[in-house]
Amino acid sequence: MSSRTLPLLFLGLGGEMLYILDQRLRAQSIPPDKARKVSSEADWIEKDRRRVMNDIITTMFNKKFLEELFKPQELYSKKALRTVFDRLAHASIMRLNQASMDKLYDLMTMACKYQVLLCPRPKDLLLVSFNHMDAIKDLVKEAPPILSQVDDTYRQLIEIYTPLSSGEFQLIRQTLLIFFQDMHIRVSIFLKDKVQNSNGRFVLPTSGPVPHGTQVPSLIRLFRCNGEESRRFQFQSGGTYSSALRPGSLEMFGDRVIKLGTNMYSVSRPVETHMSGTSKNSAQNTKVNTTPNPLAKEELNMLARLMGGLEGQKPGSADSGFRVNLFATDEEEEEALMSRPDELSYGVLNIQATKDQQSDATLSRIMGEFSEQDDPAPRACSKGDDLLAMMDMM
């Protein structure tokens, strides 16, 4: 297990969460009973979309939070990591119930698993993270203080990860694959593009460019003990491979070359499931285009069915929050909630620490729930508690 895996996993899952929420909030239509107020209603929905994105990204890139995140440590348990993202998703005026949060987290995890599986080289995991960072930076380009937080994270990634060897990145990739190995959730967008089977397993391509630093498979060479080549054989690789692309940029600004980790929900282009062979496709092409595109109608309809509708209320009311439903109807969401497994039935907890003994005992009991092993002895903290407690203070 690599002690440097957690930041890349957190940024990957967080980036996918922001893609989904941003696209869903952009695609909201005005309810018929509010049609006479289309202009004003659209204005406050766009305003709240920006507020939601800014609030979540501000929490996600909080300086103290990231200092704790970037410390060398083992991956958190699945339950603890899920709780972190529950709290992160509710760091704004937006609210999701448990069934919708389950749906959101499923989409996040399967997208990240797909990216890890298709990453050409282990070191390209860093390029995937940079693609997420590039898109997040574009979401907050009009908020300089938040943009500064994102830039600080760029610098930490470059400082910590660029010196790592290929072997260390291979260990990070193996750690991620172990984390994702039991997750086989079917996602409509992957099924439609035929990159996922009906059993939830991904289909790995046998074509496209080979990883940088490698050759197209078709040749076997035999060597003598002194290192001289003795014989060579040609063989059919069974796929259509092309020469390697140039390596992606690991600088704060640059062409990442690969598209894994970019926004697959963007209406500006169809879903892309493998590396692009052209140099024109850089991180700059991942920006979401808000101009209506008639060719994207089918994709938007599918996305709407996948993630449901939004119910909102004007910010002037007593409760300024609004709920996002990631199902097609409220009835479908309620049905999913009723069939929810018991092991997932835990809520988002806001913990206020006090000095009295009773509160300390309650805190110990709550934090003990995040442990993967049964421990009869009282515990004041467990893996993941530092980040969870820190999120309560933000």
mmCIF file of C-alpha atoms in Angstrom:
data_model
loop_
_atom_site.group_PDB
_atom_site.id
_atom_site.type_symbol
_atom_site.label_atom_id
_atom_site.label_comp_id
_atom_site.label_asym_id
_atom_site.label_seq_id
_atom_site.Cartn_x
_atom_site.Cartn_y
_atom_site.Cartn_z
ATOM 1 C CA MET A 1 0.000 0.000 0.000
ATOM 2 C CA SER A 2 1.272 3.443 -0.916
ATOM 3 C CA SER A 3 1.126 6.245 1.650
ATOM 4 C CA ARG A 4 0.814 8.834 -1.140
ATOM 5 C CA THR A 5 -2.455 7.605 -2.676
ATOM 6 C CA LEU A 6 -5.069 9.527 -0.670
ATOM 7 C CA PRO A 7 -4.590 13.017 -2.230
ATOM 8 C CA LEU A 8 -4.903 11.683 -5.800
ATOM 9 C CA LEU A 9 -8.004 9.670 -4.897
ATOM 10 C CA PHE A 10 -9.587 12.631 -3.110
ATOM 11 C CA LEU A 11 -8.955 15.012 -5.999
ATOM 12 C CA GLY A 12 -10.234 12.479 -8.518
ATOM 13 C CA LEU A 13 -13.460 11.779 -6.664
ATOM 14 C CA GLY A 14 -13.927 15.451 -5.828
ATOM 15 C CA GLY A 15 -13.390 16.507 -9.419
ATOM 16 C CA GLU A 16 -15.956 13.995 -10.692
ATOM 17 C CA MET A 17 -18.449 15.167 -8.057
ATOM 18 C CA LEU A 18 -18.054 18.759 -9.206
ATOM 19 C CA TYR A 19 -18.508 17.748 -12.873
ATOM 20 C CA ILE A 20 -21.800 16.008 -12.105
ATOM 21 C CA LEU A 21 -23.228 18.719 -9.857
ATOM 22 C CA ASP A 22 -22.184 21.553 -12.166
ATOM 23 C CA GLN A 23 -23.676 19.913 -15.262
ATOM 24 C CA ARG A 24 -26.878 19.024 -13.430
ATOM 25 C CA LEU A 25 -27.313 22.555 -12.121
ATOM 26 C CA ARG A 26 -26.591 24.030 -15.567
ATOM 27 C CA ALA A 27 -29.171 21.783 -17.227
ATOM 28 C CA GLN A 28 -32.098 22.678 -14.955
ATOM 29 C CA SER A 29 -35.269 23.727 -16.726
ATOM 30 C CA ILE A 30 -37.791 26.170 -15.268
ATOM 31 C CA PRO A 31 -40.903 24.432 -13.852
ATOM 32 C CA PRO A 32 -44.122 25.162 -15.836
ATOM 33 C CA ASP A 33 -45.815 26.945 -12.912
ATOM 34 C CA LYS A 34 -42.926 29.416 -12.878
ATOM 35 C CA ALA A 35 -42.825 30.024 -16.619
ATOM 36 C CA ARG A 36 -43.985 33.619 -16.272
ATOM 37 C CA LYS A 37 -40.919 34.307 -14.145
ATOM 38 C CA VAL A 38 -38.384 32.611 -16.408
ATOM 39 C CA SER A 39 -35.891 35.447 -16.484
ATOM 40 C CA SER A 40 -35.716 36.095 -12.740
ATOM 41 C CA GLU A 41 -35.879 32.384 -11.910
ATOM 42 C CA ALA A 42 -32.996 31.588 -14.259
ATOM 43 C CA ASP A 43 -30.962 34.380 -12.689
ATOM 44 C CA TRP A 44 -31.230 33.006 -9.169
ATOM 45 C CA ILE A 45 -30.628 29.429 -10.298
ATOM 46 C CA GLU A 46 -27.378 30.502 -12.000
ATOM 47 C CA LYS A 47 -26.432 32.526 -8.936
ATOM 48 C CA ASP A 48 -27.024 29.543 -6.669
ATOM 49 C CA ARG A 49 -25.107 27.255 -9.041
ATOM 50 C CA ARG A 50 -22.042 29.468 -8.675
ATOM 51 C CA ARG A 51 -22.538 29.668 -4.930
ATOM 52 C CA VAL A 52 -22.751 25.881 -4.628
ATOM 53 C CA MET A 53 -19.610 25.377 -6.721
ATOM 54 C CA ASN A 54 -17.681 28.075 -4.856
ATOM 55 C CA ASP A 55 -18.692 26.787 -1.410
ATOM 56 C CA ILE A 56 -17.774 23.176 -2.175
ATOM 57 C CA ILE A 57 -14.472 24.079 -3.833
ATOM 58 C CA THR A 58 -13.587 26.449 -0.983
ATOM 59 C CA THR A 59 -14.085 23.616 1.515
ATOM 60 C CA MET A 60 -12.357 21.078 -0.714
ATOM 61 C CA PHE A 61 -9.217 23.230 -1.038
ATOM 62 C CA ASN A 62 -9.121 24.600 2.491
ATOM 63 C CA LYS A 63 -5.467 25.060 3.461
ATOM 64 C CA LYS A 64 -5.574 23.238 6.802
ATOM 65 C CA PHE A 65 -7.714 20.497 5.332
ATOM 66 C CA LEU A 66 -5.194 19.878 2.545
ATOM 67 C CA GLU A 67 -2.268 19.936 4.964
ATOM 68 C CA GLU A 68 -3.877 17.010 6.747
ATOM 69 C CA LEU A 69 -4.778 15.327 3.459
ATOM 70 C CA PHE A 70 -1.264 15.470 1.987
ATOM 71 C CA LYS A 71 0.406 13.867 5.006
ATOM 72 C CA PRO A 72 1.769 10.382 4.159
ATOM 73 C CA GLN A 73 -0.908 7.960 5.329
ATOM 74 C CA GLU A 74 -2.848 4.883 4.335
ATOM 75 C CA LEU A 75 -6.137 5.141 2.487
ATOM 76 C CA TYR A 76 -9.195 5.655 4.663
ATOM 77 C CA SER A 77 -11.846 2.969 4.820
ATOM 78 C CA LYS A 78 -14.599 3.169 2.202
ATOM 79 C CA LYS A 79 -17.093 4.242 4.854
ATOM 80 C CA ALA A 80 -14.893 7.030 6.214
ATOM 81 C CA LEU A 81 -14.111 8.348 2.724
ATOM 82 C CA ARG A 82 -17.794 8.282 1.817
ATOM 83 C CA THR A 83 -18.566 10.307 4.945
ATOM 84 C CA VAL A 84 -15.971 12.908 3.932
ATOM 85 C CA PHE A 85 -17.741 13.394 0.594
ATOM 86 C CA ASP A 86 -21.165 13.442 2.253
ATOM 87 C CA ARG A 87 -20.013 16.444 4.250
ATOM 88 C CA LEU A 88 -18.253 18.002 1.295
ATOM 89 C CA ALA A 89 -21.380 17.782 -0.888
ATOM 90 C CA HIS A 90 -23.376 19.496 1.860
ATOM 91 C CA ALA A 91 -20.879 22.315 2.404
ATOM 92 C CA SER A 92 -23.232 24.674 0.538
ATOM 93 C CA ILE A 93 -26.939 25.510 0.378
ATOM 94 C CA MET A 94 -27.531 22.387 -1.754
ATOM 95 C CA ARG A 95 -29.012 19.300 -0.119
ATOM 96 C CA LEU A 96 -29.063 15.656 -1.237
ATOM 97 C CA ASN A 97 -30.928 12.878 0.526
ATOM 98 C CA GLN A 98 -29.224 9.536 1.104
ATOM 99 C CA ALA A 99 -30.476 7.854 -2.081
ATOM 100 C CA SER A 100 -29.334 10.720 -4.291
ATOM 101 C CA MET A 101 -25.990 10.863 -2.498
ATOM 102 C CA ASP A 102 -25.585 7.125 -3.126
ATOM 103 C CA LYS A 103 -26.224 7.711 -6.830
ATOM 104 C CA LEU A 104 -23.773 10.605 -6.945
ATOM 105 C CA TYR A 105 -21.057 8.624 -5.156
ATOM 106 C CA ASP A 106 -21.566 5.636 -7.474
ATOM 107 C CA LEU A 107 -21.003 7.857 -10.513
ATOM 108 C CA MET A 108 -17.909 9.370 -8.908
ATOM 109 C CA THR A 109 -16.279 6.081 -7.967
ATOM 110 C CA MET A 110 -16.934 4.323 -11.273
ATOM 111 C CA ALA A 111 -15.555 7.248 -13.276
ATOM 112 C CA CYS A 112 -12.378 7.254 -11.175
ATOM 113 C CA LYS A 113 -12.031 3.482 -11.455
ATOM 114 C CA TYR A 114 -12.299 3.740 -15.242
ATOM 115 C CA GLN A 115 -9.578 6.392 -15.321
ATOM 116 C CA VAL A 116 -7.218 4.301 -13.202
ATOM 117 C CA LEU A 117 -7.785 1.223 -15.372
ATOM 118 C CA LEU A 118 -7.119 3.073 -18.633
ATOM 119 C CA CYS A 119 -4.216 5.176 -17.442
ATOM 120 C CA PRO A 120 -1.411 4.479 -20.012
ATOM 121 C CA ARG A 121 1.425 4.697 -17.486
ATOM 122 C CA PRO A 122 1.256 4.717 -13.685
ATOM 123 C CA LYS A 123 2.832 8.188 -13.688
ATOM 124 C CA ASP A 124 -0.013 9.446 -15.864
ATOM 125 C CA LEU A 125 -2.221 9.267 -12.775
ATOM 126 C CA LEU A 126 -0.764 12.672 -11.991
ATOM 127 C CA LEU A 127 -1.891 13.962 -15.397
ATOM 128 C CA VAL A 128 -5.411 12.728 -14.626
ATOM 129 C CA SER A 129 -5.341 14.737 -11.389
ATOM 130 C CA PHE A 130 -4.128 17.790 -13.301
ATOM 131 C CA ASN A 131 -7.031 17.418 -15.740
ATOM 132 C CA HIS A 132 -9.400 17.522 -12.776
ATOM 133 C CA MET A 133 -7.556 20.529 -11.378
ATOM 134 C CA ASP A 134 -7.652 22.363 -14.721
ATOM 135 C CA ALA A 135 -11.431 21.968 -14.912
ATOM 136 C CA ILE A 136 -11.930 22.991 -11.272
ATOM 137 C CA LYS A 137 -9.796 26.065 -11.860
ATOM 138 C CA ASP A 138 -12.078 27.028 -14.736
ATOM 139 C CA LEU A 139 -15.129 26.738 -12.451
ATOM 140 C CA VAL A 140 -13.753 29.373 -10.061
ATOM 141 C CA LYS A 141 -11.967 31.628 -12.554
ATOM 142 C CA GLU A 142 -14.145 34.555 -11.435
ATOM 143 C CA ALA A 143 -13.332 34.069 -7.736
ATOM 144 C CA PRO A 144 -9.652 35.047 -7.169
ATOM 145 C CA PRO A 145 -9.451 33.944 -3.499
ATOM 146 C CA ILE A 146 -10.664 30.429 -4.347
ATOM 147 C CA LEU A 147 -8.451 30.377 -7.442
ATOM 148 C CA SER A 148 -5.479 31.039 -5.191
ATOM 149 C CA GLN A 149 -6.407 27.991 -3.084
ATOM 150 C CA VAL A 150 -6.464 25.805 -6.201
ATOM 151 C CA ASP A 151 -3.089 27.162 -7.339
ATOM 152 C CA ASP A 152 -1.590 26.292 -3.949
ATOM 153 C CA THR A 153 -2.762 22.701 -4.435
ATOM 154 C CA TYR A 154 -1.154 22.632 -7.886
ATOM 155 C CA ARG A 155 2.153 23.570 -6.312
ATOM 156 C CA GLN A 156 1.830 20.884 -3.635
ATOM 157 C CA LEU A 157 1.101 18.231 -6.256
ATOM 158 C CA ILE A 158 4.102 19.264 -8.334
ATOM 159 C CA GLU A 159 6.400 19.429 -5.307
ATOM 160 C CA ILE A 160 5.365 16.076 -3.816
ATOM 161 C CA TYR A 161 4.599 13.877 -6.818
ATOM 162 C CA THR A 162 6.886 14.872 -9.701
ATOM 163 C CA PRO A 163 10.039 13.527 -7.925
ATOM 164 C CA LEU A 164 8.446 10.089 -7.384
ATOM 165 C CA SER A 165 9.820 7.157 -9.377
ATOM 166 C CA SER A 166 7.845 4.971 -11.785
ATOM 167 C CA GLY A 167 7.869 2.214 -9.174
ATOM 168 C CA GLU A 168 6.255 4.487 -6.595
ATOM 169 C CA PHE A 169 3.529 5.477 -9.062
ATOM 170 C CA GLN A 170 2.973 1.802 -9.840
ATOM 171 C CA LEU A 171 2.417 1.189 -6.117
ATOM 172 C CA ILE A 172 -0.067 4.086 -6.029
ATOM 173 C CA ARG A 173 -1.938 2.577 -8.976
ATOM 174 C CA GLN A 174 -2.061 -0.844 -7.308
ATOM 175 C CA THR A 175 -3.401 0.756 -4.120
ATOM 176 C CA LEU A 176 -6.163 2.480 -6.106
ATOM 177 C CA LEU A 177 -7.077 -0.727 -7.926
ATOM 178 C CA ILE A 178 -7.367 -2.553 -4.594
ATOM 179 C CA PHE A 179 -9.679 0.206 -3.364
ATOM 180 C CA PHE A 180 -11.930 -0.066 -6.451
ATOM 181 C CA GLN A 181 -11.725 -3.825 -7.077
ATOM 182 C CA ASP A 182 -15.117 -4.773 -5.575
ATOM 183 C CA MET A 183 -17.049 -1.925 -7.210
ATOM 184 C CA HIS A 184 -18.945 -3.055 -10.320
ATOM 185 C CA ILE A 185 -21.776 -0.526 -10.614
ATOM 186 C CA ARG A 186 -23.380 -0.074 -14.009
ATOM 187 C CA VAL A 187 -23.419 3.509 -15.267
ATOM 188 C CA SER A 188 -25.639 4.493 -18.192
ATOM 189 C CA ILE A 189 -23.106 6.757 -19.830
ATOM 190 C CA PHE A 190 -20.530 3.933 -19.902
ATOM 191 C CA LEU A 191 -23.033 1.292 -21.018
ATOM 192 C CA LYS A 192 -24.215 3.504 -23.863
ATOM 193 C CA ASP A 193 -20.644 4.018 -25.058
ATOM 194 C CA LYS A 194 -20.004 0.247 -24.775
ATOM 195 C CA VAL A 195 -17.021 0.622 -22.475
ATOM 196 C CA GLN A 196 -18.793 -1.238 -19.670
ATOM 197 C CA ASN A 197 -20.428 -4.667 -19.748
ATOM 198 C CA SER A 198 -23.831 -5.459 -18.288
ATOM 199 C CA ASN A 199 -22.095 -6.982 -15.235
ATOM 200 C CA GLY A 200 -20.469 -3.632 -14.423
ATOM 201 C CA ARG A 201 -16.957 -4.563 -15.566
ATOM 202 C CA PHE A 202 -15.062 -2.272 -17.918
ATOM 203 C CA VAL A 203 -13.918 -3.185 -21.416
ATOM 204 C CA LEU A 204 -10.245 -2.363 -21.908
ATOM 205 C CA PRO A 205 -9.405 -1.201 -25.449
ATOM 206 C CA THR A 206 -6.949 -3.046 -27.699
ATOM 207 C CA SER A 207 -6.167 -0.051 -29.858
ATOM 208 C CA GLY A 208 -4.825 3.473 -29.661
ATOM 209 C CA PRO A 209 -1.438 4.957 -28.792
ATOM 210 C CA VAL A 210 0.910 2.969 -26.583
ATOM 211 C CA PRO A 211 2.298 4.534 -23.385
ATOM 212 C CA HIS A 212 5.119 7.019 -23.762
ATOM 213 C CA GLY A 213 8.505 5.290 -23.645
ATOM 214 C CA THR A 214 7.212 2.003 -25.066
ATOM 215 C CA GLN A 215 7.028 0.522 -28.565
ATOM 216 C CA VAL A 216 4.113 -0.820 -30.564
ATOM 217 C CA PRO A 217 3.811 -4.553 -29.691
ATOM 218 C CA SER A 218 4.738 -6.806 -32.632
ATOM 219 C CA LEU A 219 8.343 -7.874 -32.007
ATOM 220 C CA ILE A 220 10.000 -10.478 -29.748
ATOM 221 C CA ARG A 221 13.774 -10.302 -29.325
ATOM 222 C CA LEU A 222 16.012 -12.966 -27.805
ATOM 223 C CA PHE A 223 19.380 -12.094 -26.220
ATOM 224 C CA ARG A 224 22.457 -14.078 -25.317
ATOM 225 C CA CYS A 225 24.040 -14.033 -21.877
ATOM 226 C CA ASN A 226 26.445 -11.256 -22.940
ATOM 227 C CA GLY A 227 23.554 -8.998 -23.971
ATOM 228 C CA GLU A 228 23.861 -9.454 -27.726
ATOM 229 C CA GLU A 229 20.671 -9.977 -29.679
ATOM 230 C CA SER A 230 20.459 -13.477 -31.120
ATOM 231 C CA ARG A 231 17.059 -13.742 -32.785
ATOM 232 C CA ARG A 232 13.867 -11.794 -33.342
ATOM 233 C CA PHE A 233 10.309 -12.816 -34.204
ATOM 234 C CA GLN A 234 7.338 -10.839 -35.535
ATOM 235 C CA PHE A 235 3.848 -11.551 -34.198
ATOM 236 C CA GLN A 236 0.314 -10.207 -34.558
ATOM 237 C CA SER A 237 -0.616 -8.138 -31.515
ATOM 238 C CA GLY A 238 -4.372 -8.560 -31.921
ATOM 239 C CA GLY A 239 -4.962 -4.817 -31.678
ATOM 240 C CA THR A 240 -4.513 -1.642 -33.654
ATOM 241 C CA TYR A 241 -1.794 0.294 -31.867
ATOM 242 C CA SER A 242 -0.055 3.503 -32.840
ATOM 243 C CA SER A 243 3.153 5.165 -31.751
ATOM 244 C CA ALA A 244 3.288 6.802 -28.363
ATOM 245 C CA LEU A 245 2.168 10.370 -27.895
ATOM 246 C CA ARG A 246 4.481 12.921 -26.367
ATOM 247 C CA PRO A 247 4.432 13.021 -22.554
ATOM 248 C CA GLY A 248 1.890 15.352 -20.974
ATOM 249 C CA SER A 249 2.936 18.486 -19.172
ATOM 250 C CA LEU A 250 3.357 18.264 -15.403
ATOM 251 C CA GLU A 251 3.540 22.036 -15.023
ATOM 252 C CA MET A 252 0.796 24.253 -13.638
ATOM 253 C CA PHE A 253 -0.098 25.258 -17.209
ATOM 254 C CA GLY A 254 0.370 22.964 -20.166
ATOM 255 C CA ASP A 255 -1.020 20.323 -22.485
ATOM 256 C CA ARG A 256 -1.841 17.171 -20.509
ATOM 257 C CA VAL A 257 -2.176 15.201 -23.802
ATOM 258 C CA ILE A 258 -4.442 12.525 -22.310
ATOM 259 C CA LYS A 259 -8.135 13.200 -21.742
ATOM 260 C CA LEU A 260 -8.749 10.897 -18.806
ATOM 261 C CA GLY A 261 -10.010 13.043 -15.950
ATOM 262 C CA THR A 262 -11.636 15.690 -18.142
ATOM 263 C CA ASN A 263 -15.340 16.488 -17.913
ATOM 264 C CA MET A 264 -17.237 13.751 -19.741
ATOM 265 C CA TYR A 265 -20.548 15.475 -18.940
ATOM 266 C CA SER A 266 -19.656 18.581 -20.937
ATOM 267 C CA VAL A 267 -22.115 19.401 -23.719
ATOM 268 C CA SER A 268 -19.286 20.705 -25.877
ATOM 269 C CA ARG A 269 -18.166 17.234 -26.956
ATOM 270 C CA PRO A 270 -19.346 13.592 -26.792
ATOM 271 C CA VAL A 271 -18.017 11.177 -24.214
ATOM 272 C CA GLU A 272 -14.430 10.194 -24.941
ATOM 273 C CA THR A 273 -13.256 6.907 -23.517
ATOM 274 C CA HIS A 274 -9.633 6.721 -24.614
ATOM 275 C CA MET A 275 -6.638 8.915 -25.256
ATOM 276 C CA SER A 276 -6.776 11.383 -28.106
ATOM 277 C CA GLY A 277 -4.188 11.134 -30.863
ATOM 278 C CA THR A 278 -4.165 14.835 -31.679
ATOM 279 C CA SER A 279 -2.154 17.520 -29.992
ATOM 280 C CA LYS A 280 -4.965 20.064 -30.308
ATOM 281 C CA ASN A 281 -6.965 18.482 -27.512
ATOM 282 C CA SER A 282 -5.530 19.961 -24.358
ATOM 283 C CA ALA A 283 -6.870 20.879 -20.971
ATOM 284 C CA GLN A 284 -8.180 24.094 -22.477
ATOM 285 C CA ASN A 285 -10.724 22.082 -24.494
ATOM 286 C CA THR A 286 -12.329 20.695 -21.346
ATOM 287 C CA LYS A 287 -14.179 23.898 -20.499
ATOM 288 C CA VAL A 288 -17.939 23.542 -20.319
ATOM 289 C CA ASN A 289 -19.715 25.309 -23.166
ATOM 290 C CA THR A 290 -22.988 26.815 -21.944
ATOM 291 C CA THR A 291 -24.193 27.632 -25.486
ATOM 292 C CA PRO A 292 -27.039 25.255 -26.483
ATOM 293 C CA ASN A 293 -25.837 22.587 -28.876
ATOM 294 C CA PRO A 294 -28.579 20.809 -30.904
ATOM 295 C CA LEU A 295 -26.315 17.804 -31.449
ATOM 296 C CA ALA A 296 -26.085 17.292 -27.685
ATOM 297 C CA LYS A 297 -29.856 16.954 -27.164
ATOM 298 C CA GLU A 298 -29.761 13.193 -26.843
ATOM 299 C CA GLU A 299 -26.869 13.316 -24.382
ATOM 300 C CA LEU A 300 -28.617 15.925 -22.224
ATOM 301 C CA ASN A 301 -31.840 13.916 -22.206
ATOM 302 C CA MET A 302 -29.904 10.873 -21.061
ATOM 303 C CA LEU A 303 -28.180 12.925 -18.359
ATOM 304 C CA ALA A 304 -31.509 14.275 -17.156
ATOM 305 C CA ARG A 305 -32.898 10.743 -16.854
ATOM 306 C CA LEU A 306 -29.729 9.669 -15.069
ATOM 307 C CA MET A 307 -29.652 12.405 -12.460
ATOM 308 C CA GLY A 308 -33.215 13.716 -12.132
ATOM 309 C CA GLY A 309 -34.496 17.226 -11.493
ATOM 310 C CA LEU A 310 -33.930 20.131 -9.142
ATOM 311 C CA GLU A 311 -36.405 21.621 -6.741
ATOM 312 C CA GLY A 312 -35.489 25.058 -5.538
ATOM 313 C CA GLN A 313 -36.837 28.050 -3.737
ATOM 314 C CA LYS A 314 -36.014 31.682 -3.763
ATOM 315 C CA PRO A 315 -33.125 32.786 -1.588
ATOM 316 C CA GLY A 316 -35.311 35.240 0.238
ATOM 317 C CA SER A 317 -37.268 32.522 2.061
ATOM 318 C CA ALA A 318 -36.623 31.303 5.583
ATOM 319 C CA ASP A 319 -34.797 28.189 4.353
ATOM 320 C CA SER A 320 -32.430 29.258 1.598
ATOM 321 C CA GLY A 321 -31.254 25.737 0.777
ATOM 322 C CA PHE A 322 -32.440 23.708 -2.191
ATOM 323 C CA ARG A 323 -32.523 19.999 -2.913
ATOM 324 C CA VAL A 324 -30.935 18.216 -5.853
ATOM 325 C CA ASN A 325 -32.496 14.914 -6.883
ATOM 326 C CA LEU A 326 -30.263 12.567 -8.883
ATOM 327 C CA PHE A 327 -33.211 10.421 -9.988
ATOM 328 C CA ALA A 328 -35.808 11.026 -12.695
ATOM 329 C CA THR A 329 -38.686 11.500 -10.216
ATOM 330 C CA ASP A 330 -39.219 11.914 -6.491
ATOM 331 C CA GLU A 331 -41.011 8.539 -6.428
ATOM 332 C CA GLU A 332 -37.956 6.824 -7.922
ATOM 333 C CA GLU A 333 -35.740 8.484 -5.326
ATOM 334 C CA GLU A 334 -38.023 7.380 -2.481
ATOM 335 C CA GLU A 335 -38.067 3.807 -3.841
ATOM 336 C CA ALA A 336 -34.255 3.776 -3.974
ATOM 337 C CA LEU A 337 -34.130 5.104 -0.426
ATOM 338 C CA MET A 338 -36.431 2.338 0.851
ATOM 339 C CA SER A 339 -34.317 -0.364 -0.814
ATOM 340 C CA ARG A 340 -31.073 1.108 0.500
ATOM 341 C CA PRO A 341 -28.783 -1.479 2.180
ATOM 342 C CA ASP A 342 -28.663 -1.277 5.969
ATOM 343 C CA GLU A 343 -24.878 -0.977 5.989
ATOM 344 C CA LEU A 344 -25.185 2.365 4.179
ATOM 345 C CA SER A 345 -27.747 3.772 6.596
ATOM 346 C CA TYR A 346 -25.714 6.376 8.371
ATOM 347 C CA GLY A 347 -26.227 10.104 8.325
ATOM 348 C CA VAL A 348 -24.051 13.157 8.026
ATOM 349 C CA LEU A 349 -22.929 14.044 11.540
ATOM 350 C CA ASN A 350 -22.034 17.497 12.779
ATOM 351 C CA ILE A 351 -19.892 17.058 15.873
ATOM 352 C CA GLN A 352 -19.408 19.794 18.465
ATOM 353 C CA ALA A 353 -16.694 18.816 20.926
ATOM 354 C CA THR A 354 -17.156 19.849 24.557
ATOM 355 C CA LYS A 355 -15.081 19.255 27.650
ATOM 356 C CA ASP A 356 -17.589 17.280 29.687
ATOM 357 C CA GLN A 357 -17.168 13.534 30.038
ATOM 358 C CA GLN A 358 -20.514 12.653 28.448
ATOM 359 C CA SER A 359 -19.682 14.495 25.217
ATOM 360 C CA ASP A 360 -16.262 12.852 25.086
ATOM 361 C CA ALA A 361 -17.893 9.443 25.364
ATOM 362 C CA THR A 362 -20.343 10.296 22.576
ATOM 363 C CA LEU A 363 -17.514 11.515 20.355
ATOM 364 C CA SER A 364 -15.580 8.299 20.992
ATOM 365 C CA ARG A 365 -18.623 6.205 20.078
ATOM 366 C CA ILE A 366 -19.277 8.140 16.859
ATOM 367 C CA MET A 367 -15.679 8.072 15.718
ATOM 368 C CA GLY A 368 -15.452 4.364 16.450
ATOM 369 C CA GLU A 369 -18.069 3.750 13.739
ATOM 370 C CA PHE A 370 -15.510 4.587 11.066
ATOM 371 C CA SER A 371 -13.256 1.681 12.023
ATOM 372 C CA GLU A 372 -13.390 -1.342 9.733
ATOM 373 C CA GLN A 373 -12.703 -3.761 12.607
ATOM 374 C CA ASP A 374 -14.766 -4.416 15.717
ATOM 375 C CA ASP A 375 -12.918 -3.104 18.724
ATOM 376 C CA PRO A 376 -14.557 -3.722 22.142
ATOM 377 C CA ALA A 377 -12.393 -1.092 23.811
ATOM 378 C CA PRO A 378 -13.499 2.600 23.710
ATOM 379 C CA ARG A 379 -11.672 4.613 21.074
ATOM 380 C CA ALA A 380 -11.371 8.388 20.878
ATOM 381 C CA CYS A 381 -10.460 8.435 17.210
ATOM 382 C CA SER A 382 -9.839 6.230 14.206
ATOM 383 C CA LYS A 383 -8.588 6.442 10.638
ATOM 384 C CA GLY A 384 -10.121 9.406 8.831
ATOM 385 C CA ASP A 385 -11.234 11.268 11.961
ATOM 386 C CA ASP A 386 -8.783 14.156 11.564
ATOM 387 C CA LEU A 387 -10.237 15.119 8.197
ATOM 388 C CA LEU A 388 -13.825 14.581 9.363
ATOM 389 C CA ALA A 389 -13.340 16.676 12.493
ATOM 390 C CA MET A 390 -11.607 19.374 10.491
ATOM 391 C CA MET A 391 -14.543 19.560 8.056
ATOM 392 C CA ASP A 392 -16.838 20.247 11.028
ATOM 393 C CA MET A 393 -14.793 23.341 11.861
ATOM 394 C CA MET A 394 -14.995 24.779 8.342
#
